[in-house]
PDB file of C-alpha atoms in Angstrom:
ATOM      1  CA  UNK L 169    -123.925  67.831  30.684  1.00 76.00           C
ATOM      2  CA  UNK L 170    -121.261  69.648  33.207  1.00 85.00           C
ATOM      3  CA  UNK L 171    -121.530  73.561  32.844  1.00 92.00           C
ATOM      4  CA  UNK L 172    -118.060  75.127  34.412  1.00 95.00           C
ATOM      5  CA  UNK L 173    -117.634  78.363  35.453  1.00 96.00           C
ATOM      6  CA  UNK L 174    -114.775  80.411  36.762  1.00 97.00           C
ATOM      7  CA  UNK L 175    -114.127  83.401  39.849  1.00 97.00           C
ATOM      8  CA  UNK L 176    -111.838  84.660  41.553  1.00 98.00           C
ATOM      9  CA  UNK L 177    -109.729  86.595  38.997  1.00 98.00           C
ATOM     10  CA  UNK L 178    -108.878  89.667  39.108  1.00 98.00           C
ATOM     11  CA  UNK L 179    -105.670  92.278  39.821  1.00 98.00           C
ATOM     12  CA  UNK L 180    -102.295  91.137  41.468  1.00 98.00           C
ATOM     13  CA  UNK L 181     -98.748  92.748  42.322  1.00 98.00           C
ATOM     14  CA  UNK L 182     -96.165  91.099  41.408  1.00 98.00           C
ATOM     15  CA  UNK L 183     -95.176  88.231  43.747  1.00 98.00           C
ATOM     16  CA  UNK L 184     -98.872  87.802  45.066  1.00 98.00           C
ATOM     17  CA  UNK L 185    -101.292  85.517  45.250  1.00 98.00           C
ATOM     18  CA  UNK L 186    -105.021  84.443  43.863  1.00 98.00           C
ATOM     19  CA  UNK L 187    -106.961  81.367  44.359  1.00 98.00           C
ATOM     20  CA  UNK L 188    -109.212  80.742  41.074  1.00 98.00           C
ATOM     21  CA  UNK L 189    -112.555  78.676  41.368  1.00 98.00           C
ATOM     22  CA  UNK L 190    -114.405  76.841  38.798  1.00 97.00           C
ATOM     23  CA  UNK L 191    -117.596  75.713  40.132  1.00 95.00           C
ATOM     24  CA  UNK L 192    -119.331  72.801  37.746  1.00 93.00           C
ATOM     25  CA  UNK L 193    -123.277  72.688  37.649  1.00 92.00           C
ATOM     26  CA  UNK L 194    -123.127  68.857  37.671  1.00 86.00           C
ATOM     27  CA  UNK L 195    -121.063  66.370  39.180  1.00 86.00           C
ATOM     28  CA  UNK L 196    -116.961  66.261  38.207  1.00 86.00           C
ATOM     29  CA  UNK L 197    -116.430  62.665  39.920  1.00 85.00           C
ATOM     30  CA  UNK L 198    -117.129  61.205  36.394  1.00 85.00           C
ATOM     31  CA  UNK L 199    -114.708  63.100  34.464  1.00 88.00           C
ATOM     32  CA  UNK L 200    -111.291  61.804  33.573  1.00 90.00           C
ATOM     33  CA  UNK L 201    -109.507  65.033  34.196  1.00 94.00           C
ATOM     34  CA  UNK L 202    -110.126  68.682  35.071  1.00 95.00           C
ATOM     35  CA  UNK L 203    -107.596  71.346  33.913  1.00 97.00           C
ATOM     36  CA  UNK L 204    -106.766  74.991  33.991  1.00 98.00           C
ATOM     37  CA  UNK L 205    -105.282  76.480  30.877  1.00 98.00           C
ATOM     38  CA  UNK L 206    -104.446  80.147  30.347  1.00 98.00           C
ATOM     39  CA  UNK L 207    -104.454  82.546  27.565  1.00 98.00           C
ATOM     40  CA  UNK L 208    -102.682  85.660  26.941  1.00 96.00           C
ATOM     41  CA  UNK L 209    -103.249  88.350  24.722  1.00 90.00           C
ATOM     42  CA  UNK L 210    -101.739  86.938  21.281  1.00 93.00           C
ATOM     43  CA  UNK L 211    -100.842  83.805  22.489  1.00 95.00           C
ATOM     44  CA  UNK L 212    -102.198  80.485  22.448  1.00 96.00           C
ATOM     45  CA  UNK L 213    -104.035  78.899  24.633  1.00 96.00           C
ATOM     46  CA  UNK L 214    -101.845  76.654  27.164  1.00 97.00           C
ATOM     47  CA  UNK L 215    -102.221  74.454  29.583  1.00 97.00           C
ATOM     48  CA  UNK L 216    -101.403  75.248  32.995  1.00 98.00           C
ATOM     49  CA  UNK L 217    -102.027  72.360  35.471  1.00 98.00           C
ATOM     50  CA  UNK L 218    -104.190  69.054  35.559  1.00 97.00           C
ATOM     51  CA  UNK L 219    -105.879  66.672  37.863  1.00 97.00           C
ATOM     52  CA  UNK L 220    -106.812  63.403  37.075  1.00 95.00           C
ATOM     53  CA  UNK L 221    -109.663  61.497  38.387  1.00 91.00           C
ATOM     54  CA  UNK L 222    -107.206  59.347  40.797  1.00 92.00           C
ATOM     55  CA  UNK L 223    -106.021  62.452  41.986  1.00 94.00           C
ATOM     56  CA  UNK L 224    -102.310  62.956  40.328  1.00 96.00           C
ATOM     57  CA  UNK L 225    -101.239  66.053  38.876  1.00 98.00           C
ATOM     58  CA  UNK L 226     -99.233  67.715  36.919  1.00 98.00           C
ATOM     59  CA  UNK L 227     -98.067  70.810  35.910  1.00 98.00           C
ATOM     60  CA  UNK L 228     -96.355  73.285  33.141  1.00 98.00           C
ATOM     61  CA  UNK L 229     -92.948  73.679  33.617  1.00 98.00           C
ATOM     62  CA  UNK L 230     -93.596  77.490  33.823  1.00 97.00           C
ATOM     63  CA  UNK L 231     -95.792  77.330  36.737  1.00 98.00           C
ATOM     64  CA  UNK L 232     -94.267  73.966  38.323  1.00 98.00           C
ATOM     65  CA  UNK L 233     -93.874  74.953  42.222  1.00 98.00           C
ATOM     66  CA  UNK L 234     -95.462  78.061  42.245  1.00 98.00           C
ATOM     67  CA  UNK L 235     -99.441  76.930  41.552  1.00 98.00           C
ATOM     68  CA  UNK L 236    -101.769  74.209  42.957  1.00 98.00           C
ATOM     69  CA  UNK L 237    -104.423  72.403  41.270  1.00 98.00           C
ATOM     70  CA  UNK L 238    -107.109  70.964  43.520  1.00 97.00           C
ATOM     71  CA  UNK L 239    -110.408  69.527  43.746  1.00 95.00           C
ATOM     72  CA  UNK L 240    -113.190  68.823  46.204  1.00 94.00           C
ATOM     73  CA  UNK L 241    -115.567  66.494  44.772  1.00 90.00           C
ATOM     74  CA  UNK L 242    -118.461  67.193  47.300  1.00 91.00           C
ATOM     75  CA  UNK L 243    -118.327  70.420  46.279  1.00 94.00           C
ATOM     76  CA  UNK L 244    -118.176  69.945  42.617  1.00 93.00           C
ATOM     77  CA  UNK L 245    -115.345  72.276  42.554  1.00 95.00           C
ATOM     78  CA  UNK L 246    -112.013  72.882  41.207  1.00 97.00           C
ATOM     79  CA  UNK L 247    -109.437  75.515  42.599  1.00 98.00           C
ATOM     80  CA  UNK L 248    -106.288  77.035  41.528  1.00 98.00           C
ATOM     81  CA  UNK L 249    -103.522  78.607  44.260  1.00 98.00           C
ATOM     82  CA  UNK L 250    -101.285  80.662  42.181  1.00 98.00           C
ATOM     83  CA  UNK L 251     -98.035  81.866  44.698  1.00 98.00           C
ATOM     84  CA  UNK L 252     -95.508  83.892  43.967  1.00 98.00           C
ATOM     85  CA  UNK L 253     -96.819  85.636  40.870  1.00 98.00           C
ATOM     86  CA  UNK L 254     -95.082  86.927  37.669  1.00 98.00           C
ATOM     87  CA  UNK L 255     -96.123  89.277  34.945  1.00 97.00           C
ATOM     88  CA  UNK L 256     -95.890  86.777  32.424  1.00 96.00           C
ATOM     89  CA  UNK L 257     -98.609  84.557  34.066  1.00 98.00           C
ATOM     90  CA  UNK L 258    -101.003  87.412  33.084  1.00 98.00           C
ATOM     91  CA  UNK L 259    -103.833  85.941  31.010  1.00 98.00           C
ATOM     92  CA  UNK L 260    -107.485  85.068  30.633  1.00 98.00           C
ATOM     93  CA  UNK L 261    -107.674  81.403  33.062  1.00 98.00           C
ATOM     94  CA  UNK L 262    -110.380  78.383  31.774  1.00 98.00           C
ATOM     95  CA  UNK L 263    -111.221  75.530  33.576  1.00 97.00           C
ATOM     96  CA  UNK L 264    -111.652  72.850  31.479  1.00 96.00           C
ATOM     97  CA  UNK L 265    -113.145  69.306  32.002  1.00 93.00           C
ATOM     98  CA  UNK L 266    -113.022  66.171  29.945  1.00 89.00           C
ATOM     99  CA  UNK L 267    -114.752  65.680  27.570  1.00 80.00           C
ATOM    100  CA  UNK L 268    -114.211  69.152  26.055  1.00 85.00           C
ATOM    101  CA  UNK L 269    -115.953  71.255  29.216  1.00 91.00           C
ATOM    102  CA  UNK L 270    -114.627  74.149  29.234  1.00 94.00           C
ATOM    103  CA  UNK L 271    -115.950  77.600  31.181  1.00 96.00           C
ATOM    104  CA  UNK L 272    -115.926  81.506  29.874  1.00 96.00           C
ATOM    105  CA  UNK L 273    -112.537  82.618  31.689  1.00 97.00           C
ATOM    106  CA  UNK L 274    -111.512  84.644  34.505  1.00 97.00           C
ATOM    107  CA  UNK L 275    -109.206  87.506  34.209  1.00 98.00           C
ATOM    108  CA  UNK L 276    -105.812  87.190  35.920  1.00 98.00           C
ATOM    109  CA  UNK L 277    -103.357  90.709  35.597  1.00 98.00           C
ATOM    110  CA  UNK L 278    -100.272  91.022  37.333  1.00 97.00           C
ATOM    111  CA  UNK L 279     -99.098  94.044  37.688  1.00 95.00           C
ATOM    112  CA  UNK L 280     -96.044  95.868  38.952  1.00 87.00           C
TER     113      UNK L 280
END
């Protein structure tokens, strides 16, 4: 059993940055994929940006160039660089782990 569980959230201006954390109580090295996905108030949940076990990843369109997935595997860690920051990326942020791991959120607001 992996238990997940997100920091680093919290409030941005407009173009900044924050670097989200999800921290997993057991080893990630056996998972196929680890994800962020976001959440904002009426809206469903989307997916944000992925890493696969060999290391590719991908990323929505709306975030493509502006956010980093990452992982270190010692660490049993995954991270999230968000750059450049818009209003619209305001949202409640999961990390999520196959299969179906997912951790209790961390607030993101940008504000201007």
């Amino acid at each position: 059993q992996v238990q997940l569980k997100e920091s680093g959230g919290g409030t941005v201006q407009v173009g900044g940055s924050l670097r989200l954390s999800c921290a997993a109580s057991g080893s990630i090295t056996n998972l196929n994929y680890m994800a962020w996905y976001r959440q904002a108030p009426g809206k469903q949940r989307e997916s944000v940006a992925l890493i696969s076990i060999g290391g590719s990843t991908s990323y929505a369109d709306s975030v493509k160039g502006r956010f980093t997935i990452s992982r270190d595997n010692a660490k049993n860690t995954v991270y999230l660089q968000m750059n450049s920051l818009k209003p619209e990326d305001t949202g409640v942020y999961y990390c999520h782990g196959s299969l179906a791991y997912w951790g209790q959120g961390t607030q993101v607001t940008v504000s201007s």
